[in-house]
Each structure stands twice: as structure tokens, then as C-alpha cells.
Amino acid sequence: MRPWTALGVLATALLMTVLDGSIVTVAMPAIQADLGFTPTGLSWVVNAYLIAFGALLLLAGRLGDLLGRKRMFLAGTGVFTAASLLAGVAASPAVLIAARFLQGVGSAMASAVSLGILVTLFTEPRERAKAIAVFSFTGAAGASIGQVAGGLLTDALSWNWIFFINLPIGVAALLLAVPALPADRPAEAGGRADAIGAVLVTSGLTAGIYAVVTIGEYGAGSARTLGLGALALVLLAGFLVRQATAAQPLMPLRILRSRAVAGANLVQMLMVAALFSFQILVALYLQKVLGYGAAETGLAMLPAAVVIGVVSLGLSARLIGRFGERNVLLTGLVLLVGVLALLARVPVRASYAVDLLPVMLLAAGFGLALPALTGLAMSGAREADAGLASGLFNTTQQIGMALGVAVLSTLAASRTESLAAAGRPAAEALTGGYHLAFAVGAGLLVAAFAVAFTLLRKPKREKPVGRPSQVSVTV
């Protein structure tokens, strides 16, 4: 039972970080009113977390391989929990933004190695599929649950409690993690982190994510955005050159020779970018167009969490075992295309039962796609690179999220402004903006399907790339 106890610890820590992300989106108006944020400043409650989280995942994953994944997980969970306390007591915008940055640091440290720990605990394919299904459900459904919890906590108590709720969860995860997680040894004896590579990738990802998340403020074609984007590309190109020549690279490029690893990460980036429009823009549509409150919005999206949970926990592992990860992934992507295609036609005066409930039920596709995608992303990496593969998978997820935030929200806002300028009523203009974002999101999912169909042709698990692992794991 010890591996399953360890899985419970990993899933609990993941739930805490996912809940935190979605809870914050619901509580933003209350935070702005209480702390006096400007509209531009308020975006940094999300951006500070995204930048720290996305920029540090790859580094944290490799450090977990070199220094010990359990050690990295415990340190990250501790940092996240302490930062949550600081965020809860914040009395000024500056303190809250600093706390959110620290939360991103802690979340990156813990999240980057979680999948790496999981795949070393569950080596038998059927058991691993079940474990990944549980882990994926926690991430997928946790976002919807967070919106419900955020609305209820904000309405019943105050926005501070969306951060205080992390304290008992974090402490419990730490206490259980010490005996439950395997006492792993460093993957490479005497291994050291590539300091130059670490600086290049962290600064490159920071510049890139910063450029993306501030597109709404400065514009996609501004000198600032283009300059930061160019800087990010130069730094990341330098990182790849460094990894090809370094004696002990931070990210051994052998990991990208696996079609499963490379293809799954590309599919995830496209899928997550598209589904930002579901998680965030649907909530905005419910509140700004249909007039729902915070708690009502969370409850309206609860069926999505339920069907994702049922499919992830009850069906995905069995379907993957019978039909293969690739086929299950493709099926999930088809259902998700249906979600955004329906949303692209949702009316201004929508009926929840007729227009929105079918959308929530089709979200079951995420419960199929994510476990299959996770299994594919981890299947091509050797055990010694499990932390790196986990960090890479989480990094592409955050890059996809940042791109979705920037591109789809900018498109929606631009379309809304043009419709309002043409004399359309506010609700109709907003709905038109959301329609465009949903349609573009559907296109991204079609692209994800094409990549999965083309690159992930082998339904069977690829052999890990590289030499056999020398990692010793005590369970």
C-alpha cells in the first residue's frame, strides 16, 4: 500500500497548487477592491505566479534528478505553504505579488518532480496507468473544484481564506510525505547542475513568459513585446547549444529524441493553450454576460469536474490498457474540439440546460486526453531522467497556459472592442469576443489532433532513450 499512500501525497500537493490557481481567478474582483489594485496591477496576481512557476520547472526537475526528488518535493511544498500564509495576511499589492511569486517557486519545485517520483513507484504498465489517471484527475478536476471553492470562500468569508486553506493541506502533505515517499539517491553520482545552462534556460523562459503575459498590456506588435520575445529566443537557443556541448548538461538532449516525449509535449502545449478559453473565458461569460455570481459560476462548472473525475478514475486506465494511449488521446481531443465548437456558437441569452450543460459533459474528453498524454510524455524517458521529463512536461503546460492567456484573451478583448465601437450592446459585444476565442481554441485542438496523429503513431510504449538507469530507489 505504500506506493498508493505516496500517490495520495503527490496528488494532495498537486491539488493544493491547482486549487490555488483557479481559486484566485474567482476572487480577483474582491482582491482588487480590498487592496486597491489598479487593473494593470491586478494581472500580476496571476502573472507573478506564472512567471516563477513556468521559468523554474525545468531547472527544478533536473535538480531533483541530481539532488534527490523527495528532497526537492519537500522543500517545494514547504516554500509554497509558507508563501500561502504570507499571501493570506498581505495588506498591500506589493506583498501579495511577492507572495504569489514565492508560491510559484515552491510549486515549481514540488510539481517538477512529482511525475518523476510517480513513475519510479509504479513500474508495471497497468498500475502506472491507474496511478497516472488518479494524478491527472487531480489536476484536471481540481481547477473546476477550485472555482467552486473560491466562490464559496470569497462570498462566505473573505479572499484571504483562498490562501489560508492551503496551510492545513500543506502541513498534512509534508507530514505524510516524509515516511511515504521513496528515499531516492541522486541519479548521477557526483552530478552537478549546469550553472550556465540553468541561467540561460531560466532567464530565457522568464523573458518569454513575461513577454507573453503582458501582451494584453503592451500589445503583440510593441517594441517591448518583440524585444523580449527576441531576447527569449536568443537565450533559449544559447541554452540548446550549451546542452549539446556541456559535459554534464542540465537537459540532456537525448530526451528529445523520443517521439513520444517530443510529440506529447507539443500536443500538450496546444491543448492547454486552447483549454484556457474553457477554464477562464467560460467563467467570464457566465458572470459578465449571464450575470452569475462567483459561487453560481463555480457550481455551473461543477459538472465538468464530475465527468472528468468519472472518466479519469473509472475509465481511462482500462481504455488505455485496451486501446493504447494514442487512440485514447485522439478520442479525447475529438470530444474537446466539440466543447469549443459548441461554445463558439453559444447565444447571448443562453439556457444553461440546453446550451451549456452539454459543453460541461463533453469536457469528459479532458479526462481521456490528459492521462494518455501524461503516460506518453513519461514513457520515452529513462528512469534517471524522470525528474527532467516531469519538469519538461510541466514546463510545456505552463507555456501553453501563458500563450492561451495572452493570445485568446487578447483576441477576445479586441473583438469585443470592435463590436462595441460598431454600436453592439455590451453583452452581445462580449459574447462575440468570446466566440472568436473559442473558435481559435478549437483550431488549436485540431492542430493538436494532427500532431498526435502524425507523431505518436506507435500505440505501444517506446523504449526509454539512453542507457539503463543506475538509480536506486528504496520503497
Tab-separated table of C-alpha atoms in Angstrom:
chain	number	residue	atom	x	y	z
A	1	MET	CA	0.000	0.000	0.000
A	2	ARG	CA	2.977	2.343	0.406
A	3	PRO	CA	3.136	3.358	-3.275
A	4	TRP	CA	-0.544	4.282	-3.183
A	5	THR	CA	-0.009	6.288	0.008
A	6	ALA	CA	2.807	8.120	-1.751
A	7	LEU	CA	0.499	8.749	-4.714
A	8	GLY	CA	-2.024	10.254	-2.292
A	9	VAL	CA	0.657	12.641	-1.015
A	10	LEU	CA	1.663	13.668	-4.545
A	11	ALA	CA	-1.956	14.147	-5.586
A	12	THR	CA	-2.684	16.205	-2.468
A	13	ALA	CA	0.207	18.556	-3.181
A	14	LEU	CA	-0.902	18.863	-6.808
A	15	LEU	CA	-4.474	19.572	-5.724
A	16	MET	CA	-3.236	22.346	-3.438
A	17	THR	CA	-1.366	24.122	-6.230
A	18	VAL	CA	-4.118	23.635	-8.832
A	19	LEU	CA	-6.823	24.808	-6.441
A	20	ASP	CA	-4.741	27.877	-5.669
A	21	GLY	CA	-4.527	28.820	-9.327
A	22	SER	CA	-8.237	28.525	-10.073
A	23	ILE	CA	-9.424	29.934	-6.740
A	24	VAL	CA	-7.503	33.158	-7.402
A	25	THR	CA	-9.312	33.821	-10.702
A	26	VAL	CA	-12.707	33.839	-8.965
A	27	ALA	CA	-11.519	36.074	-6.102
A	28	MET	CA	-9.800	38.719	-8.251
A	29	PRO	CA	-12.568	41.348	-8.010
A	30	ALA	CA	-12.602	41.087	-4.202
A	31	ILE	CA	-8.788	41.316	-4.036
A	32	GLN	CA	-8.819	44.412	-6.245
A	33	ALA	CA	-11.451	46.147	-4.136
A	34	ASP	CA	-9.758	45.361	-0.806
A	35	LEU	CA	-6.103	46.078	-1.643
A	36	GLY	CA	-6.628	48.862	-4.182
A	37	PHE	CA	-5.025	47.193	-7.188
A	38	THR	CA	-5.079	49.038	-10.489
A	39	PRO	CA	-6.488	46.961	-13.390
A	40	THR	CA	-2.957	46.502	-14.752
A	41	GLY	CA	-1.513	45.693	-11.354
A	42	LEU	CA	-4.199	43.119	-10.657
A	43	SER	CA	-2.998	40.963	-13.554
A	44	TRP	CA	0.269	40.473	-11.672
A	45	VAL	CA	-1.511	38.445	-9.021
A	46	VAL	CA	-1.629	35.776	-11.745
A	47	ASN	CA	1.434	36.775	-13.769
A	48	ALA	CA	3.901	36.693	-10.851
A	49	TYR	CA	2.935	33.093	-10.158
A	50	LEU	CA	3.025	32.045	-13.815
A	51	ILE	CA	6.465	33.533	-14.445
A	52	ALA	CA	8.114	31.914	-11.417
A	53	PHE	CA	6.372	28.596	-11.952
A	54	GLY	CA	6.964	28.313	-15.680
A	55	ALA	CA	10.555	29.550	-15.618
A	56	LEU	CA	11.797	27.241	-12.857
A	57	LEU	CA	10.118	23.923	-13.706
A	58	LEU	CA	12.848	22.595	-15.994
A	59	LEU	CA	15.628	23.576	-13.597
A	60	ALA	CA	13.770	22.126	-10.599
A	61	GLY	CA	13.128	18.862	-12.423
A	62	ARG	CA	16.797	18.378	-13.264
A	63	LEU	CA	17.914	19.379	-9.766
A	64	GLY	CA	15.513	16.768	-8.457
A	65	ASP	CA	17.326	14.127	-10.532
A	66	LEU	CA	20.715	15.327	-9.290
A	67	LEU	CA	19.962	16.078	-5.648
A	68	GLY	CA	17.025	13.795	-4.885
A	69	ARG	CA	13.374	14.125	-5.903
A	70	LYS	CA	11.989	13.604	-2.406
A	71	ARG	CA	14.206	16.396	-1.071
A	72	MET	CA	13.041	18.736	-3.844
A	73	PHE	CA	9.378	17.858	-3.272
A	74	LEU	CA	9.563	18.511	0.481
A	75	ALA	CA	11.388	21.819	0.021
A	76	GLY	CA	8.932	22.993	-2.629
A	77	THR	CA	5.861	22.077	-0.600
A	78	GLY	CA	7.311	23.907	2.406
A	79	VAL	CA	8.014	27.057	0.374
A	80	PHE	CA	4.534	27.002	-1.172
A	81	THR	CA	2.829	26.576	2.213
A	82	ALA	CA	4.812	29.402	3.834
A	83	ALA	CA	4.149	31.681	0.850
A	84	SER	CA	0.425	30.929	1.136
A	85	LEU	CA	0.466	32.243	4.698
A	86	LEU	CA	2.223	35.412	3.510
A	87	ALA	CA	-0.361	35.854	0.733
A	88	GLY	CA	-3.239	35.420	3.169
A	89	VAL	CA	-2.008	38.160	5.501
A	90	ALA	CA	-0.919	40.522	2.696
A	91	ALA	CA	-2.109	44.074	3.288
A	92	SER	CA	-0.672	45.681	0.156
A	93	PRO	CA	-0.387	44.830	-3.545
A	94	ALA	CA	3.415	44.540	-3.351
A	95	VAL	CA	3.318	41.939	-0.570
A	96	LEU	CA	0.664	39.866	-2.318
A	97	ILE	CA	2.573	39.889	-5.626
A	98	ALA	CA	5.802	38.864	-3.831
A	99	ALA	CA	3.941	36.060	-2.065
A	100	ARG	CA	2.470	34.864	-5.353
A	101	PHE	CA	5.976	34.778	-6.876
A	102	LEU	CA	7.196	32.657	-3.953
A	103	GLN	CA	4.190	30.386	-4.373
A	104	GLY	CA	5.256	29.896	-7.983
A	105	VAL	CA	8.791	28.998	-6.866
A	106	GLY	CA	7.535	26.430	-4.358
A	107	SER	CA	5.004	24.996	-6.773
A	108	ALA	CA	7.689	24.585	-9.458
A	109	MET	CA	9.967	22.727	-7.048
A	110	ALA	CA	7.258	20.279	-5.955
A	111	SER	CA	5.432	19.858	-9.258
A	112	ALA	CA	8.558	19.356	-11.357
A	113	VAL	CA	9.466	16.092	-9.634
A	114	SER	CA	6.015	14.682	-8.832
A	115	LEU	CA	5.617	12.690	-12.048
A	116	GLY	CA	9.230	11.568	-11.771
A	117	ILE	CA	8.506	10.099	-8.327
A	118	LEU	CA	5.289	8.533	-9.588
A	119	VAL	CA	6.861	6.631	-12.490
A	120	THR	CA	9.564	5.172	-10.227
A	121	LEU	CA	6.907	3.943	-7.798
A	122	PHE	CA	4.672	2.313	-10.412
A	123	THR	CA	6.682	0.321	-12.952
A	124	GLU	CA	4.012	-2.185	-14.079
A	125	PRO	CA	2.127	-0.654	-17.055
A	126	ARG	CA	-1.409	-1.287	-15.783
A	127	GLU	CA	-0.666	0.016	-12.297
A	128	ARG	CA	1.160	3.010	-13.742
A	129	ALA	CA	-1.847	3.811	-15.948
A	130	LYS	CA	-4.119	3.756	-12.890
A	131	ALA	CA	-1.751	5.973	-10.918
A	132	ILE	CA	-1.412	8.469	-13.765
A	133	ALA	CA	-5.216	8.520	-14.094
A	134	VAL	CA	-5.570	9.471	-10.415
A	135	PHE	CA	-2.852	12.107	-10.727
A	136	SER	CA	-4.334	13.538	-13.915
A	137	PHE	CA	-7.816	13.661	-12.420
A	138	THR	CA	-6.469	15.680	-9.514
A	139	GLY	CA	-5.059	18.288	-11.871
A	140	ALA	CA	-7.969	18.358	-14.311
A	141	ALA	CA	-10.856	18.365	-11.849
A	142	GLY	CA	-9.020	20.452	-9.270
A	143	ALA	CA	-9.311	23.535	-11.460
A	144	SER	CA	-13.107	23.292	-11.559
A	145	ILE	CA	-13.329	22.440	-7.865
A	146	GLY	CA	-11.163	25.486	-7.151
A	147	GLN	CA	-13.638	27.763	-8.867
A	148	VAL	CA	-16.449	26.411	-6.667
A	149	ALA	CA	-14.344	26.674	-3.508
A	150	GLY	CA	-13.090	30.125	-4.448
A	151	GLY	CA	-16.591	31.458	-4.937
A	152	LEU	CA	-17.847	29.965	-1.679
A	153	LEU	CA	-14.861	31.081	0.418
A	154	THR	CA	-14.849	34.587	-1.025
A	155	ASP	CA	-18.590	35.063	-0.567
A	156	ALA	CA	-18.804	33.442	2.897
A	157	LEU	CA	-15.534	34.661	4.468
A	158	SER	CA	-13.028	36.786	2.526
A	159	TRP	CA	-10.472	36.440	-0.256
A	160	ASN	CA	-7.740	35.859	2.372
A	161	TRP	CA	-9.123	32.384	3.003
A	162	ILE	CA	-8.376	31.212	-0.515
A	163	PHE	CA	-4.734	31.241	0.622
A	164	PHE	CA	-5.252	30.179	4.245
A	165	ILE	CA	-6.939	26.988	3.025
A	166	ASN	CA	-3.534	25.846	1.755
A	167	LEU	CA	-1.996	25.792	5.245
A	168	PRO	CA	-3.591	22.627	6.682
A	169	ILE	CA	-3.275	20.867	3.315
A	170	GLY	CA	0.394	21.772	3.001
A	171	VAL	CA	1.270	20.760	6.552
A	172	ALA	CA	-0.558	17.433	6.154
A	173	ALA	CA	1.236	16.760	2.851
A	174	LEU	CA	4.623	17.431	4.474
A	175	LEU	CA	3.946	15.190	7.464
A	176	LEU	CA	2.764	12.322	5.282
A	177	ALA	CA	5.453	12.764	2.630
A	178	VAL	CA	8.385	12.097	4.980
A	179	PRO	CA	7.514	8.418	5.620
A	180	ALA	CA	5.560	7.755	2.424
A	181	LEU	CA	7.828	8.982	-0.393
A	182	PRO	CA	10.744	6.797	-1.520
A	183	ALA	CA	14.185	7.742	-0.223
A	184	ASP	CA	15.809	8.139	-3.620
A	185	ARG	CA	19.501	8.717	-4.189
A	186	PRO	CA	20.882	11.155	-6.772
A	187	ALA	CA	20.556	9.785	-10.291
A	188	GLU	CA	24.169	10.503	-11.206
A	189	ALA	CA	26.959	10.083	-8.699
A	190	GLY	CA	28.825	13.342	-8.382
A	191	GLY	CA	26.453	15.015	-10.800
A	192	ARG	CA	26.320	18.797	-10.804
A	193	ALA	CA	23.801	21.195	-12.212
A	194	ASP	CA	24.993	23.050	-15.304
A	195	ALA	CA	25.110	26.586	-13.902
A	196	ILE	CA	25.442	28.306	-17.286
A	197	GLY	CA	22.597	26.231	-18.718
A	198	ALA	CA	20.462	26.987	-15.663
A	199	VAL	CA	20.972	30.742	-16.102
A	200	LEU	CA	20.215	30.568	-19.828
A	201	VAL	CA	17.027	28.493	-19.593
A	202	THR	CA	15.635	30.263	-16.535
A	203	SER	CA	16.251	33.745	-17.921
A	204	GLY	CA	15.017	32.697	-21.387
A	205	LEU	CA	11.780	31.239	-20.050
A	206	THR	CA	11.303	34.234	-17.741
A	207	ALA	CA	11.693	36.690	-20.623
A	208	GLY	CA	9.428	34.649	-22.887
A	209	ILE	CA	6.640	34.157	-20.367
A	210	TYR	CA	6.848	37.808	-19.286
A	211	ALA	CA	6.522	38.891	-22.923
A	212	VAL	CA	3.508	36.646	-23.432
A	213	VAL	CA	1.580	37.514	-20.274
A	214	THR	CA	1.992	41.271	-20.856
A	215	ILE	CA	0.737	41.238	-24.458
A	216	GLY	CA	-2.631	42.491	-23.257
A	217	GLU	CA	-0.944	45.496	-21.625
A	218	TYR	CA	1.620	46.461	-24.276
A	219	GLY	CA	0.295	44.849	-27.482
A	220	ALA	CA	1.618	41.943	-29.542
A	221	GLY	CA	3.433	44.220	-32.008
A	222	SER	CA	5.010	46.600	-29.494
A	223	ALA	CA	8.767	47.076	-29.350
A	224	ARG	CA	8.730	45.823	-25.752
A	225	THR	CA	6.966	42.554	-26.599
A	226	LEU	CA	9.006	41.889	-29.733
A	227	GLY	CA	12.253	42.747	-27.976
A	228	LEU	CA	11.555	40.447	-25.048
A	229	GLY	CA	10.470	37.702	-27.417
A	230	ALA	CA	13.691	38.025	-29.418
A	231	LEU	CA	15.743	38.002	-26.212
A	232	ALA	CA	13.947	34.855	-25.052
A	233	LEU	CA	14.653	33.091	-28.351
A	234	VAL	CA	18.343	34.027	-28.226
A	235	LEU	CA	18.700	32.820	-24.624
A	236	LEU	CA	16.862	29.547	-25.295
A	237	ALA	CA	18.906	28.941	-28.451
A	238	GLY	CA	22.039	29.510	-26.383
A	239	PHE	CA	20.699	27.022	-23.841
A	240	LEU	CA	20.273	24.333	-26.527
A	241	VAL	CA	23.815	24.953	-27.830
A	242	ARG	CA	25.126	24.718	-24.285
A	243	GLN	CA	23.282	21.438	-23.684
A	244	ALA	CA	24.781	19.942	-26.832
A	245	THR	CA	28.334	20.743	-25.686
A	246	ALA	CA	28.294	20.632	-21.854
A	247	ALA	CA	29.916	17.661	-20.114
A	248	GLN	CA	27.033	17.488	-17.619
A	249	PRO	CA	24.087	19.207	-19.308
A	250	LEU	CA	21.093	20.421	-17.389
A	251	MET	CA	18.786	18.907	-20.031
A	252	PRO	CA	20.449	16.050	-21.929
A	253	LEU	CA	19.134	16.452	-25.475
A	254	ARG	CA	18.726	12.681	-25.766
A	255	ILE	CA	15.336	13.110	-24.109
A	256	LEU	CA	14.023	14.949	-27.172
A	257	ARG	CA	14.994	12.076	-29.492
A	258	SER	CA	11.973	10.205	-28.177
A	259	ARG	CA	8.999	10.754	-30.472
A	260	ALA	CA	6.662	10.105	-27.534
A	261	VAL	CA	8.298	12.747	-25.327
A	262	ALA	CA	8.607	15.406	-28.035
A	263	GLY	CA	5.174	14.776	-29.547
A	264	ALA	CA	3.328	14.596	-26.218
A	265	ASN	CA	4.841	17.885	-25.041
A	266	LEU	CA	3.885	19.653	-28.274
A	267	VAL	CA	0.345	18.276	-28.115
A	268	GLN	CA	0.044	19.392	-24.502
A	269	MET	CA	1.169	22.935	-25.295
A	270	LEU	CA	-1.518	23.269	-27.974
A	271	MET	CA	-4.203	21.591	-25.859
A	272	VAL	CA	-3.589	23.661	-22.738
A	273	ALA	CA	-3.473	26.899	-24.748
A	274	ALA	CA	-6.857	26.027	-26.262
A	275	LEU	CA	-8.472	24.967	-22.998
A	276	PHE	CA	-7.588	28.224	-21.265
A	277	SER	CA	-10.639	29.518	-23.096
A	278	PHE	CA	-12.769	26.909	-21.384
A	279	GLN	CA	-11.495	27.388	-17.843
A	280	ILE	CA	-11.307	31.185	-17.792
A	281	LEU	CA	-13.429	32.627	-20.597
A	282	VAL	CA	-16.447	30.449	-19.799
A	283	ALA	CA	-16.315	31.773	-16.234
A	284	LEU	CA	-16.163	35.346	-17.558
A	285	TYR	CA	-19.062	34.659	-19.946
A	286	LEU	CA	-21.188	33.295	-17.091
A	287	GLN	CA	-20.503	36.327	-14.911
A	288	LYS	CA	-20.330	39.218	-17.380
A	289	VAL	CA	-22.950	38.079	-19.905
A	290	LEU	CA	-25.349	35.849	-17.965
A	291	GLY	CA	-24.945	37.682	-14.651
A	292	TYR	CA	-23.889	34.727	-12.480
A	293	GLY	CA	-22.222	35.366	-9.112
A	294	ALA	CA	-18.917	33.828	-8.041
A	295	ALA	CA	-20.469	30.834	-6.277
A	296	GLU	CA	-23.015	30.292	-9.066
A	297	THR	CA	-20.215	30.274	-11.621
A	298	GLY	CA	-18.304	27.624	-9.727
A	299	LEU	CA	-21.403	25.448	-9.356
A	300	ALA	CA	-22.264	25.871	-13.034
A	301	MET	CA	-18.853	24.435	-13.956
A	302	LEU	CA	-19.010	21.620	-11.401
A	303	PRO	CA	-20.472	19.046	-13.873
A	304	ALA	CA	-17.264	19.361	-15.886
A	305	ALA	CA	-15.223	18.378	-12.822
A	306	VAL	CA	-17.553	15.459	-12.123
A	307	VAL	CA	-17.383	13.960	-15.619
A	308	ILE	CA	-13.622	14.482	-15.786
A	309	GLY	CA	-13.320	12.635	-12.475
A	310	VAL	CA	-15.552	9.763	-13.546
A	311	VAL	CA	-13.683	9.286	-16.821
A	312	SER	CA	-10.193	9.752	-15.339
A	313	LEU	CA	-10.680	7.428	-12.398
A	314	GLY	CA	-13.207	4.965	-13.752
A	315	LEU	CA	-12.461	4.548	-17.450
A	316	SER	CA	-9.185	5.998	-18.700
A	317	ALA	CA	-6.807	3.336	-17.320
A	318	ARG	CA	-8.935	0.491	-18.686
A	319	LEU	CA	-9.338	2.173	-22.067
A	320	ILE	CA	-5.610	2.880	-22.288
A	321	GLY	CA	-4.850	-0.745	-21.419
A	322	ARG	CA	-7.182	-1.988	-24.149
A	323	PHE	CA	-6.777	0.566	-26.963
A	324	GLY	CA	-3.440	2.245	-26.241
A	325	GLU	CA	-2.535	5.744	-25.124
A	326	ARG	CA	-2.522	7.229	-28.629
A	327	ASN	CA	-6.063	6.120	-29.518
A	328	VAL	CA	-7.466	7.294	-26.183
A	329	LEU	CA	-5.702	10.656	-26.614
A	330	LEU	CA	-7.150	11.132	-30.104
A	331	THR	CA	-10.665	10.331	-28.846
A	332	GLY	CA	-10.310	12.829	-26.010
A	333	LEU	CA	-9.152	15.540	-28.400
A	334	VAL	CA	-12.175	14.983	-30.641
A	335	LEU	CA	-14.510	15.489	-27.655
A	336	LEU	CA	-12.644	18.650	-26.666
A	337	VAL	CA	-12.957	20.065	-30.172
A	338	GLY	CA	-16.706	19.559	-29.713
A	339	VAL	CA	-16.584	21.544	-26.444
A	340	LEU	CA	-15.091	24.656	-28.038
A	341	ALA	CA	-17.092	24.324	-31.266
A	342	LEU	CA	-20.307	24.434	-29.233
A	343	LEU	CA	-19.043	27.379	-27.190
A	344	ALA	CA	-18.219	29.278	-30.372
A	345	ARG	CA	-21.987	29.339	-31.061
A	346	VAL	CA	-23.298	29.955	-27.535
A	347	PRO	CA	-26.013	32.685	-27.583
A	348	VAL	CA	-26.173	35.889	-25.562
A	349	ARG	CA	-29.243	34.689	-23.692
A	350	ALA	CA	-28.182	31.091	-23.159
A	351	SER	CA	-30.131	28.409	-21.380
A	352	TYR	CA	-27.828	26.501	-19.047
A	353	ALA	CA	-29.532	23.137	-19.607
A	354	VAL	CA	-29.674	23.473	-23.394
A	355	ASP	CA	-26.564	25.471	-24.290
A	356	LEU	CA	-24.041	24.920	-21.508
A	357	LEU	CA	-24.661	21.579	-19.797
A	358	PRO	CA	-23.752	19.579	-22.958
A	359	VAL	CA	-20.483	21.526	-23.073
A	360	MET	CA	-19.715	20.577	-19.474
A	361	LEU	CA	-20.411	16.906	-20.197
A	362	LEU	CA	-18.183	16.846	-23.284
A	363	ALA	CA	-15.357	18.037	-21.018
A	364	ALA	CA	-15.022	14.330	-20.251
A	365	GLY	CA	-12.594	14.417	-23.165
A	366	PHE	CA	-10.043	16.014	-20.869
A	367	GLY	CA	-10.334	13.003	-18.574
A	368	LEU	CA	-9.332	10.825	-21.524
A	369	ALA	CA	-6.691	13.052	-23.083
A	370	LEU	CA	-4.613	14.086	-20.076
A	371	PRO	CA	-3.837	10.635	-18.580
A	372	ALA	CA	-2.962	9.284	-22.024
A	373	LEU	CA	-0.797	12.317	-22.781
A	374	THR	CA	0.973	12.075	-19.427
A	375	GLY	CA	1.758	8.412	-19.979
A	376	LEU	CA	3.166	9.129	-23.425
A	377	ALA	CA	5.292	12.027	-22.169
A	378	MET	CA	6.871	9.907	-19.424
A	379	SER	CA	7.196	6.672	-21.409
A	380	GLY	CA	10.155	7.701	-23.545
A	381	ALA	CA	12.456	8.855	-20.731
A	382	ARG	CA	14.853	6.640	-18.850
A	383	GLU	CA	14.446	6.424	-15.078
A	384	ALA	CA	17.444	8.644	-14.387
A	385	ASP	CA	15.751	11.401	-16.419
A	386	ALA	CA	12.305	11.009	-14.845
A	387	GLY	CA	12.535	14.294	-12.963
A	388	LEU	CA	13.687	16.094	-16.102
A	389	ALA	CA	10.858	14.579	-18.169
A	390	SER	CA	8.389	15.584	-15.448
A	391	GLY	CA	9.772	19.122	-15.346
A	392	LEU	CA	9.668	19.382	-19.148
A	393	PHE	CA	6.053	18.196	-19.246
A	394	ASN	CA	5.050	20.747	-16.626
A	395	THR	CA	7.033	23.471	-18.402
A	396	THR	CA	5.225	22.979	-21.704
A	397	GLN	CA	1.953	23.033	-19.765
A	398	GLN	CA	2.784	26.431	-18.315
A	399	ILE	CA	3.992	27.781	-21.652
A	400	GLY	CA	0.732	26.630	-23.210
A	401	MET	CA	-1.242	28.280	-20.440
A	402	ALA	CA	0.656	31.552	-20.821
A	403	LEU	CA	0.109	31.512	-24.591
A	404	GLY	CA	-3.586	30.793	-24.097
A	405	VAL	CA	-3.925	33.641	-21.604
A	406	ALA	CA	-2.171	36.097	-23.901
A	407	VAL	CA	-3.472	35.132	-27.325
A	408	LEU	CA	-7.066	34.150	-26.624
A	409	SER	CA	-7.812	36.891	-24.104
A	410	THR	CA	-6.266	39.488	-26.428
A	411	LEU	CA	-8.320	38.243	-29.366
A	412	ALA	CA	-11.496	38.271	-27.276
A	413	ALA	CA	-10.834	41.793	-25.987
A	414	SER	CA	-10.015	43.142	-29.461
A	415	ARG	CA	-13.138	41.640	-30.999
A	416	THR	CA	-15.282	42.931	-28.149
A	417	GLU	CA	-13.917	46.462	-28.597
A	418	SER	CA	-14.583	46.430	-32.331
A	419	LEU	CA	-18.161	45.206	-31.858
A	420	ALA	CA	-18.807	47.779	-29.127
A	421	ALA	CA	-17.429	50.525	-31.384
A	422	ALA	CA	-19.865	49.368	-34.068
A	423	GLY	CA	-22.750	50.011	-31.668
A	424	ARG	CA	-23.463	46.474	-30.452
A	425	PRO	CA	-24.866	46.105	-26.898
A	426	ALA	CA	-22.314	45.239	-24.208
A	427	ALA	CA	-23.476	41.640	-23.713
A	428	GLU	CA	-23.506	40.985	-27.447
A	429	ALA	CA	-20.061	42.519	-27.906
A	430	LEU	CA	-18.624	40.412	-25.081
A	431	THR	CA	-20.188	37.248	-26.469
A	432	GLY	CA	-18.778	37.996	-29.914
A	433	GLY	CA	-15.305	38.346	-28.414
A	434	TYR	CA	-15.633	35.046	-26.584
A	435	HIS	CA	-16.899	33.373	-29.767
A	436	LEU	CA	-13.682	34.310	-31.570
A	437	ALA	CA	-11.513	32.986	-28.744
A	438	PHE	CA	-13.456	29.712	-28.597
A	439	ALA	CA	-13.169	29.262	-32.372
A	440	VAL	CA	-9.398	29.839	-32.301
A	441	GLY	CA	-9.158	27.423	-29.368
A	442	ALA	CA	-10.990	24.791	-31.418
A	443	GLY	CA	-8.444	25.345	-34.192
A	444	LEU	CA	-5.586	24.774	-31.748
A	445	LEU	CA	-7.175	21.485	-30.701
A	446	VAL	CA	-7.470	20.411	-34.327
A	447	ALA	CA	-3.741	21.155	-34.670
A	448	ALA	CA	-3.078	19.097	-31.521
A	449	PHE	CA	-5.027	16.198	-33.058
A	450	ALA	CA	-2.951	16.435	-36.252
A	451	VAL	CA	0.322	16.406	-34.273
A	452	ALA	CA	-0.799	13.440	-32.167
A	453	PHE	CA	-1.972	11.511	-35.219
A	454	THR	CA	1.283	12.183	-37.076
A	455	LEU	CA	3.998	11.995	-34.407
A	456	LEU	CA	2.517	9.497	-31.974
A	457	ARG	CA	1.950	6.740	-34.490
A	458	LYS	CA	3.194	3.910	-32.323
A	459	PRO	CA	0.465	2.805	-29.925
A	460	LYS	CA	2.949	0.790	-27.884
A	461	ARG	CA	5.291	2.283	-25.338
A	462	GLU	CA	8.655	3.342	-26.692
A	463	LYS	CA	11.780	2.041	-25.039
A	464	PRO	CA	13.377	4.709	-22.861
A	465	VAL	CA	16.031	6.743	-24.623
A	466	GLY	CA	19.566	6.365	-23.322
A	467	ARG	CA	21.422	3.856	-21.222
A	468	PRO	CA	19.730	1.830	-18.457
A	469	SER	CA	19.183	3.752	-15.288
A	470	GLN	CA	21.525	3.406	-12.313
A	471	VAL	CA	19.044	4.982	-9.921
A	472	SER	CA	18.425	3.113	-6.709
A	473	VAL	CA	15.000	3.705	-5.206
A	474	THR	CA	14.004	2.392	-1.825
A	475	VAL	CA	10.283	1.791	-1.455
